[in-house]
mmCIF file of C-alpha atoms in Angstrom:
data_model
loop_
_atom_site.group_PDB
_atom_site.id
_atom_site.type_symbol
_atom_site.label_atom_id
_atom_site.label_comp_id
_atom_site.label_asym_id
_atom_site.label_seq_id
_atom_site.Cartn_x
_atom_site.Cartn_y
_atom_site.Cartn_z
ATOM 1 C CA MET A 1 -82.099 75.225 5.165
ATOM 2 C CA ALA A 2 -79.526 73.832 7.518
ATOM 3 C CA GLY A 3 -77.111 76.149 9.235
ATOM 4 C CA ARG A 4 -73.520 76.639 8.193
ATOM 5 C CA TYR A 5 -72.082 74.888 11.211
ATOM 6 C CA ASP A 6 -74.576 72.072 11.590
ATOM 7 C CA LYS A 7 -73.257 68.711 12.727
ATOM 8 C CA ASN A 8 -72.239 66.207 10.077
ATOM 9 C CA PRO A 9 -74.708 63.312 10.273
ATOM 10 C CA PHE A 10 -72.021 60.849 9.008
ATOM 11 C CA ASP A 11 -69.529 61.527 11.757
ATOM 12 C CA GLU A 12 -69.271 58.948 14.497
ATOM 13 C CA GLU A 13 -70.282 59.823 17.931
ATOM 14 C CA GLU A 14 -67.130 60.612 19.828
ATOM 15 C CA GLU A 15 -66.795 61.245 23.467
ATOM 16 C CA GLU A 16 -65.143 64.506 24.279
ATOM 17 C CA VAL A 17 -62.132 63.842 26.478
ATOM 18 C CA ASN A 18 -59.789 66.342 27.988
ATOM 19 C CA PRO A 19 -56.343 65.070 27.075
ATOM 20 C CA PHE A 20 -54.717 66.879 29.954
ATOM 21 C CA SER A 21 -56.934 65.464 32.691
ATOM 22 C CA ASP A 22 -55.752 61.853 33.058
ATOM 23 C CA PRO A 23 -52.754 60.064 31.527
ATOM 24 C CA ALA A 24 -54.821 56.926 30.827
ATOM 25 C CA LEU A 25 -57.418 59.005 29.032
ATOM 26 C CA ARG A 26 -54.643 60.669 27.019
ATOM 27 C CA GLY A 27 -53.587 57.245 25.784
ATOM 28 C CA LYS A 28 -57.163 56.435 24.841
ATOM 29 C CA ALA A 29 -57.547 59.683 23.016
ATOM 30 C CA ALA A 30 -54.265 59.204 21.205
ATOM 31 C CA GLY A 31 -55.320 55.725 19.972
ATOM 32 C CA LYS A 32 -58.558 56.985 18.388
ATOM 33 C CA SER A 33 -58.826 58.851 15.122
ATOM 34 C CA LYS A 34 -61.073 61.802 14.654
ATOM 35 C CA PHE A 35 -62.027 60.645 11.231
ATOM 36 C CA GLY A 36 -63.798 57.348 10.655
ATOM 37 C CA GLY A 37 -62.402 56.664 7.232
ATOM 38 C CA GLY A 38 -65.628 55.164 5.935
ATOM 39 C CA LEU A 39 -65.902 51.692 4.589
ATOM 40 C CA PHE A 40 -62.141 51.076 4.162
ATOM 41 C CA SER A 41 -61.118 52.312 7.592
ATOM 42 C CA THR A 42 -59.341 49.851 9.904
ATOM 43 C CA ASN A 43 -61.082 51.397 12.907
ATOM 44 C CA ASN A 44 -64.426 50.160 11.721
ATOM 45 C CA PRO A 45 -65.796 48.052 14.606
ATOM 46 C CA SER A 46 -67.929 45.952 12.305
ATOM 47 C CA ALA A 47 -64.884 44.643 10.338
ATOM 48 C CA PRO A 48 -63.262 41.441 11.664
ATOM 49 C CA PRO A 49 -59.700 41.821 12.964
ATOM 50 C CA ALA A 50 -56.883 40.690 10.649
ATOM 51 C CA SER A 51 -55.071 37.643 11.867
ATOM 52 C CA ASN A 52 -51.671 38.688 10.377
ATOM 53 C CA SER A 53 -50.756 41.809 8.418
ATOM 54 C CA ARG A 54 -47.642 40.218 6.692
ATOM 55 C CA LEU A 55 -47.816 38.538 3.293
ATOM 56 C CA SER A 56 -47.044 34.845 3.185
ATOM 57 C CA PRO A 57 -43.686 33.970 1.387
ATOM 58 C CA LEU A 58 -43.769 32.610 -2.134
ATOM 59 C CA PRO A 59 -43.009 28.934 -2.575
ATOM 60 C CA PRO A 60 -39.386 28.154 -3.588
ATOM 61 C CA GLU A 61 -38.618 27.831 -7.273
ATOM 62 C CA PRO A 62 -37.782 24.376 -8.625
ATOM 63 C CA ALA A 63 -34.110 23.511 -9.175
ATOM 64 C CA GLY A 64 -32.732 24.444 -12.587
ATOM 65 C CA PHE A 65 -35.407 27.109 -13.180
ATOM 66 C CA SER A 66 -33.211 30.207 -13.519
ATOM 67 C CA TYR A 67 -34.693 32.047 -16.497
ATOM 68 C CA ASP A 68 -31.806 31.187 -18.901
ATOM 69 C CA ARG A 69 -29.181 32.809 -16.676
ATOM 70 C CA GLU A 70 -27.145 29.713 -15.890
ATOM 71 C CA ALA A 71 -23.579 29.121 -17.140
ATOM 72 C CA ALA A 72 -23.220 27.645 -20.600
ATOM 73 C CA ILE A 73 -22.976 23.878 -20.662
ATOM 74 C CA ASP A 74 -20.037 22.473 -22.668
ATOM 75 C CA ILE A 75 -21.575 19.909 -24.978
ATOM 76 C CA PRO A 76 -18.979 17.926 -26.979
ATOM 77 C CA LEU A 77 -19.471 18.273 -30.711
ATOM 78 C CA ASP A 78 -17.874 14.947 -31.498
ATOM 79 C CA THR A 79 -20.764 12.930 -30.140
ATOM 80 C CA GLY A 80 -20.733 10.473 -32.986
ATOM 81 C CA SER A 81 -17.242 9.176 -32.146
ATOM 82 C CA GLY A 82 -18.200 8.191 -28.671
ATOM 83 C CA GLY A 83 -15.903 10.729 -26.933
ATOM 84 C CA SER A 84 -12.684 9.569 -28.643
ATOM 85 C CA ARG A 85 -11.510 13.138 -29.239
ATOM 86 C CA TYR A 86 -10.230 13.630 -25.702
ATOM 87 C CA PRO A 87 -7.732 10.706 -25.807
ATOM 88 C CA ASP A 88 -6.486 11.991 -29.198
ATOM 89 C CA LEU A 89 -5.743 15.397 -27.704
ATOM 90 C CA LYS A 90 -3.907 13.744 -24.841
ATOM 91 C CA LYS A 91 -1.853 11.706 -27.290
ATOM 92 C CA LYS A 92 -0.916 14.778 -29.353
ATOM 93 C CA GLU A 93 0.045 16.635 -26.203
ATOM 94 C CA LYS A 94 2.387 13.819 -25.204
ATOM 95 C CA GLU A 95 3.959 13.794 -28.667
ATOM 96 C CA LEU A 96 4.544 17.559 -28.567
ATOM 97 C CA LYS A 97 6.149 17.284 -25.137
ATOM 98 C CA ALA A 98 8.416 14.496 -26.390
ATOM 99 C CA LYS A 99 9.481 16.573 -29.418
ATOM 100 C CA GLU A 100 10.135 19.587 -27.209
ATOM 101 C CA ALA A 101 12.326 17.510 -24.910
ATOM 102 C CA GLU A 102 14.232 16.137 -27.924
ATOM 103 C CA LEU A 103 14.841 19.636 -29.322
ATOM 104 C CA ARG A 104 16.027 20.839 -25.928
ATOM 105 C CA ARG A 105 18.409 17.904 -25.679
ATOM 106 C CA ARG A 106 19.839 18.567 -29.141
ATOM 107 C CA GLU A 107 20.258 22.251 -28.380
ATOM 108 C CA GLN A 108 22.181 21.435 -25.221
ATOM 109 C CA GLU A 109 24.366 18.975 -27.142
ATOM 110 C CA VAL A 110 25.194 21.545 -29.844
ATOM 111 C CA LYS A 111 25.993 24.126 -27.181
ATOM 112 C CA ARG A 112 28.246 21.659 -25.406
ATOM 113 C CA LYS A 113 30.121 20.909 -28.629
ATOM 114 C CA GLU A 114 30.559 24.618 -29.355
ATOM 115 C CA GLU A 115 31.957 25.199 -25.873
ATOM 116 C CA ALA A 116 34.327 22.246 -26.248
ATOM 117 C CA ALA A 117 35.506 23.547 -29.637
ATOM 118 C CA ALA A 118 36.046 27.022 -28.182
ATOM 119 C CA ARG A 119 38.125 25.579 -25.332
ATOM 120 C CA ALA A 120 40.193 23.609 -27.838
ATOM 121 C CA GLY A 121 40.834 26.742 -29.912
ATOM 122 C CA ILE A 122 38.665 25.635 -32.834
ATOM 123 C CA VAL A 123 36.699 28.511 -34.370
ATOM 124 C CA LEU A 124 33.519 27.734 -36.273
ATOM 125 C CA GLU A 125 33.817 29.911 -39.363
ATOM 126 C CA GLU A 126 30.568 31.091 -40.924
ATOM 127 C CA LYS A 127 30.688 32.278 -44.515
ATOM 128 C CA ASN A 128 29.847 35.976 -44.597
ATOM 129 C CA TRP A 129 31.791 37.574 -47.488
ATOM 130 C CA PRO A 130 30.920 38.908 -49.964
ATOM 131 C CA PRO A 131 27.598 39.936 -48.412
ATOM 132 C CA PHE A 132 25.547 39.378 -51.576
ATOM 133 C CA PHE A 133 26.956 35.840 -52.102
ATOM 134 C CA PRO A 134 28.956 34.584 -49.086
ATOM 135 C CA ILE A 135 31.720 32.152 -50.060
ATOM 136 C CA ILE A 136 34.403 32.810 -47.417
ATOM 137 C CA HIS A 137 34.610 33.771 -43.757
ATOM 138 C CA HIS A 138 36.011 37.256 -43.230
ATOM 139 C CA ASP A 139 35.571 39.415 -40.124
ATOM 140 C CA ILE A 140 38.673 41.501 -39.448
ATOM 141 C CA ALA A 141 36.946 43.993 -37.130
ATOM 142 C CA ASN A 142 35.851 41.310 -34.630
ATOM 143 C CA GLU A 143 38.531 38.600 -34.906
ATOM 144 C CA ILE A 144 41.843 40.361 -35.569
ATOM 145 C CA PRO A 145 43.583 42.277 -32.731
ATOM 146 C CA ILE A 146 43.232 46.013 -33.057
ATOM 147 C CA HIS A 147 46.958 46.636 -33.566
ATOM 148 C CA LEU A 148 47.049 44.208 -36.518
ATOM 149 C CA GLN A 149 43.863 45.206 -38.286
ATOM 150 C CA ARG A 150 45.470 47.837 -40.525
ATOM 151 C CA LEU A 151 48.086 45.365 -41.763
ATOM 152 C CA GLN A 152 45.416 42.730 -42.321
ATOM 153 C CA TYR A 153 43.317 45.164 -44.344
ATOM 154 C CA VAL A 154 46.316 45.981 -46.555
ATOM 155 C CA ALA A 155 47.013 42.282 -47.063
ATOM 156 C CA PHE A 156 43.371 41.822 -48.021
ATOM 157 C CA SER A 157 43.742 44.659 -50.521
ATOM 158 C CA THR A 158 46.644 42.776 -52.135
ATOM 159 C CA PHE A 159 44.385 39.744 -52.486
ATOM 160 C CA LEU A 160 41.699 41.862 -54.136
ATOM 161 C CA GLY A 161 44.412 43.528 -56.232
ATOM 162 C CA LEU A 162 45.499 40.145 -57.547
ATOM 163 C CA VAL A 163 41.886 39.411 -58.500
ATOM 164 C CA LEU A 164 41.750 42.731 -60.367
ATOM 165 C CA CYS A 165 45.068 42.116 -62.135
ATOM 166 C CA LEU A 166 44.064 38.671 -63.386
ATOM 167 C CA LEU A 167 40.608 39.872 -64.423
ATOM 168 C CA TRP A 168 42.072 42.777 -66.380
ATOM 169 C CA ASN A 169 44.560 40.340 -67.881
ATOM 170 C CA ILE A 170 41.638 38.348 -69.305
ATOM 171 C CA ILE A 171 40.117 41.519 -70.803
ATOM 172 C CA ALA A 172 43.384 42.628 -72.417
ATOM 173 C CA VAL A 173 44.224 39.164 -73.759
ATOM 174 C CA THR A 174 40.685 38.841 -75.150
ATOM 175 C CA THR A 175 41.243 42.090 -77.034
ATOM 176 C CA ALA A 176 44.536 40.763 -78.402
ATOM 177 C CA TRP A 177 42.841 37.517 -79.440
ATOM 178 C CA ILE A 178 40.171 39.442 -81.324
ATOM 179 C CA LYS A 179 42.914 41.371 -83.126
ATOM 180 C CA GLY A 180 44.437 38.119 -84.351
ATOM 181 C CA GLU A 181 46.882 36.937 -81.663
ATOM 182 C CA GLY A 182 45.421 33.424 -81.391
ATOM 183 C CA VAL A 183 43.049 31.694 -78.963
ATOM 184 C CA ARG A 184 45.735 29.882 -76.971
ATOM 185 C CA ILE A 185 46.741 32.996 -75.021
ATOM 186 C CA TRP A 186 43.080 33.526 -74.072
ATOM 187 C CA PHE A 187 42.812 30.005 -72.610
ATOM 188 C CA LEU A 188 46.004 30.594 -70.620
ATOM 189 C CA ALA A 189 44.610 33.857 -69.210
ATOM 190 C CA ILE A 190 41.471 31.993 -68.064
ATOM 191 C CA ILE A 191 43.635 29.337 -66.378
ATOM 192 C CA TYR A 192 45.630 32.028 -64.541
ATOM 193 C CA PHE A 193 42.442 33.493 -63.124
ATOM 194 C CA ILE A 194 40.791 30.185 -62.182
ATOM 195 C CA ALA A 195 43.915 28.857 -60.467
ATOM 196 C CA GLY A 196 45.317 32.107 -59.107
ATOM 197 C CA VAL A 197 42.361 33.539 -57.161
ATOM 198 C CA PRO A 198 41.422 30.507 -55.001
ATOM 199 C CA GLY A 199 45.075 29.504 -54.771
ATOM 200 C CA ALA A 200 46.031 32.891 -53.334
ATOM 201 C CA TYR A 201 43.232 32.737 -50.766
ATOM 202 C CA VAL A 202 44.037 29.211 -49.598
ATOM 203 C CA LEU A 203 47.816 29.364 -49.732
ATOM 204 C CA TRP A 204 48.698 32.753 -48.265
ATOM 205 C CA TYR A 205 45.763 34.995 -47.327
ATOM 206 C CA ARG A 206 43.872 32.576 -45.078
ATOM 207 C CA PRO A 207 47.089 31.452 -43.285
ATOM 208 C CA LEU A 208 47.919 35.088 -42.539
ATOM 209 C CA TYR A 209 44.362 35.736 -41.304
ATOM 210 C CA ARG A 210 44.480 32.746 -38.971
ATOM 211 C CA ALA A 211 48.015 33.560 -37.856
ATOM 212 C CA PHE A 212 46.937 37.030 -36.746
ATOM 213 C CA ARG A 213 43.785 35.647 -35.134
ATOM 214 C CA ASN A 214 45.350 32.742 -33.203
ATOM 215 C CA GLU A 215 48.984 33.932 -32.990
ATOM 216 C CA SER A 216 50.187 30.709 -34.629
ATOM 217 C CA ALA A 217 53.873 30.659 -35.518
ATOM 218 C CA LEU A 218 53.614 27.811 -38.029
ATOM 219 C CA ARG A 219 50.939 29.654 -40.006
ATOM 220 C CA PHE A 220 53.298 32.620 -40.250
ATOM 221 C CA GLY A 221 55.872 30.350 -41.851
ATOM 222 C CA TRP A 222 53.279 29.054 -44.315
ATOM 223 C CA PHE A 223 52.351 32.632 -45.214
ATOM 224 C CA PHE A 224 55.955 33.715 -45.826
ATOM 225 C CA LEU A 225 56.572 30.781 -48.169
ATOM 226 C CA PHE A 226 53.593 31.257 -50.465
ATOM 227 C CA TYR A 227 53.432 35.044 -50.261
ATOM 228 C CA SER A 228 56.987 35.126 -51.600
ATOM 229 C CA LEU A 229 55.790 33.029 -54.553
ATOM 230 C CA HIS A 230 52.928 35.498 -55.004
ATOM 231 C CA ILE A 231 55.339 38.436 -55.166
ATOM 232 C CA GLY A 232 57.548 36.554 -57.626
ATOM 233 C CA PHE A 233 54.572 35.849 -59.896
ATOM 234 C CA CYS A 234 53.488 39.510 -59.842
ATOM 235 C CA ILE A 235 56.977 40.702 -60.774
ATOM 236 C CA PHE A 236 57.199 38.105 -63.526
ATOM 237 C CA ALA A 237 53.743 39.089 -64.867
ATOM 238 C CA ALA A 238 54.749 42.766 -64.879
ATOM 239 C CA VAL A 239 57.657 41.878 -67.181
ATOM 240 C CA ALA A 240 56.071 38.877 -68.981
ATOM 241 C CA PRO A 241 59.156 37.517 -70.772
ATOM 242 C CA PRO A 242 58.295 34.883 -73.385
ATOM 243 C CA ILE A 243 60.294 32.136 -71.728
ATOM 244 C CA VAL A 244 57.891 30.161 -69.497
ATOM 245 C CA PHE A 245 54.404 31.359 -70.379
ATOM 246 C CA ARG A 246 53.380 31.787 -73.963
ATOM 247 C CA GLY A 247 54.159 35.290 -75.166
ATOM 248 C CA LYS A 248 51.237 37.618 -74.767
ATOM 249 C CA SER A 249 49.133 35.649 -72.227
ATOM 250 C CA LEU A 250 50.237 38.136 -69.509
ATOM 251 C CA THR A 251 49.933 41.916 -69.739
ATOM 252 C CA GLY A 252 53.573 42.726 -69.039
ATOM 253 C CA ILE A 253 55.803 45.469 -70.339
ATOM 254 C CA LEU A 254 57.389 43.346 -73.096
ATOM 255 C CA PRO A 255 54.084 42.318 -74.740
ATOM 256 C CA ALA A 256 52.815 45.901 -74.332
ATOM 257 C CA VAL A 257 55.805 47.239 -76.279
ATOM 258 C CA ASP A 258 55.388 44.520 -78.893
ATOM 259 C CA LEU A 259 51.693 45.395 -79.392
ATOM 260 C CA VAL A 260 52.089 49.173 -79.434
ATOM 261 C CA ASP A 261 51.240 49.220 -83.150
ATOM 262 C CA ASN A 262 47.654 48.358 -82.259
ATOM 263 C CA ALA A 263 46.593 51.304 -80.087
ATOM 264 C CA LEU A 264 43.691 49.688 -78.213
ATOM 265 C CA VAL A 265 45.533 46.450 -77.405
ATOM 266 C CA GLY A 266 48.715 48.329 -76.486
ATOM 267 C CA ILE A 267 46.817 50.601 -74.046
ATOM 268 C CA PHE A 268 45.146 47.611 -72.400
ATOM 269 C CA TYR A 269 48.491 45.858 -71.942
ATOM 270 C CA PHE A 270 50.124 48.958 -70.485
ATOM 271 C CA ILE A 271 47.287 49.276 -67.972
ATOM 272 C CA GLY A 272 47.819 45.641 -67.005
ATOM 273 C CA PHE A 273 51.536 46.284 -66.602
ATOM 274 C CA GLY A 274 50.804 49.178 -64.225
ATOM 275 C CA LEU A 275 48.411 47.023 -62.148
ATOM 276 C CA PHE A 276 50.968 44.242 -61.739
ATOM 277 C CA CYS A 277 53.670 46.768 -60.753
ATOM 278 C CA LEU A 278 51.392 48.309 -58.088
ATOM 279 C CA GLU A 279 50.453 44.866 -56.792
ATOM 280 C CA SER A 280 54.126 43.928 -56.502
ATOM 281 C CA LEU A 281 55.066 47.082 -54.566
ATOM 282 C CA VAL A 282 52.204 46.789 -52.055
ATOM 283 C CA SER A 283 52.889 43.077 -51.566
ATOM 284 C CA ILE A 284 56.555 43.771 -50.810
ATOM 285 C CA TRP A 285 55.499 46.309 -48.157
ATOM 286 C CA VAL A 286 53.097 43.793 -46.589
ATOM 287 C CA ILE A 287 55.663 41.019 -46.291
ATOM 288 C CA GLN A 288 58.143 43.466 -44.734
ATOM 289 C CA GLN A 289 55.630 44.576 -42.096
ATOM 290 C CA VAL A 290 54.571 41.021 -41.291
ATOM 291 C CA GLY A 291 58.226 40.013 -41.000
ATOM 292 C CA MET A 292 58.912 42.862 -38.548
ATOM 293 C CA TYR A 293 55.956 41.842 -36.401
ATOM 294 C CA PHE A 294 56.985 38.178 -36.607
ATOM 295 C CA ARG A 295 60.473 38.867 -35.332
ATOM 296 C CA GLY A 296 59.478 41.517 -32.818
ATOM 297 C CA SER A 297 56.751 39.430 -31.151
ATOM 298 C CA GLY A 298 58.970 36.416 -30.584
ATOM 299 C CA LYS A 299 57.133 34.245 -33.059
ATOM 300 C CA ALA A 300 60.373 33.401 -34.876
ATOM 301 C CA ALA A 301 61.849 31.698 -31.818
ATOM 302 C CA GLU A 302 58.529 30.009 -31.109
ATOM 303 C CA MET A 303 58.397 28.662 -34.659
ATOM 304 C CA LYS A 304 61.927 27.295 -34.334
ATOM 305 C CA ARG A 305 60.975 25.474 -31.142
ATOM 306 C CA GLU A 306 57.838 24.060 -32.747
ATOM 307 C CA VAL A 307 59.794 22.908 -35.789
ATOM 308 C CA ALA A 308 62.377 21.286 -33.543
ATOM 309 C CA ARG A 309 59.704 19.464 -31.521
ATOM 310 C CA GLY A 310 58.037 18.317 -34.734
ATOM 311 C CA ALA A 311 61.326 16.989 -36.069
ATOM 312 C CA MET A 312 61.969 15.095 -32.818
ATOM 313 C CA ARG A 313 58.489 13.551 -32.853
ATOM 314 C CA ALA A 314 59.011 12.502 -36.475
ATOM 315 C CA ALA A 315 62.378 10.972 -35.628
ATOM 316 C CA VAL A 316 60.992 9.048 -32.641
#
């Protein structure tokens, strides 16, 4: 049996070199491996030397071969029309630009007219009252000077008071008609309401509103004329003598006394009498306050000068 330290028959014969003896021999010893590596070793002298240890580069890929990672190609859907969709879009774009320019021009024209009207003192009134069904323009808080707003609110209350008086007059006269007083007084009560409410707004309330807003002396004169007629009508309705209007068509004190036998009708007429009396008293206070402001602000002298200039222009 072979010994424990016998020489391996497969080892290559290697020359024993002292690595510390000669530098050249050290290099030789360092370049050799102790182990042969067998069949796959690169130090095998029987194997031919490799010409180049690097792998040759792969051939370039053909153009357009990118494994479906290219950007999406926009293919027109309207292929049957021969590409006529693009000119249509251009045409629509031009039309939209033309409409936009026209709207901008109209907006500038409206703005220019508003500025010209504002410089001329013309106020564009937008209907805003009553809020649920706007029929008139009314904005005391923003258009009337602060020192005149309280007086304007009281004047507006007299306008609403007249509406209430004439409406209650219709109710009371309707009750009297049902009790046998005739239909003619009911028709007269309807006429008072239809003519009185818009007439009061046009003839004296709107002139006072515009006079306070624009400080116009002539509008003050218009207000004084027709508000005096309003006060006279309220006083006459509170009495209701049967001399001009037919008897019981107004809820005055005289018809109320005449109808006291019928309790319900008499009560309704007395309530109407009280409403007309209250309307008369508040209206008298309003015309006094407006007159004091008119004289104290110099509007009286201004109105006289305007009247004089108007008379001279008419004479010329």
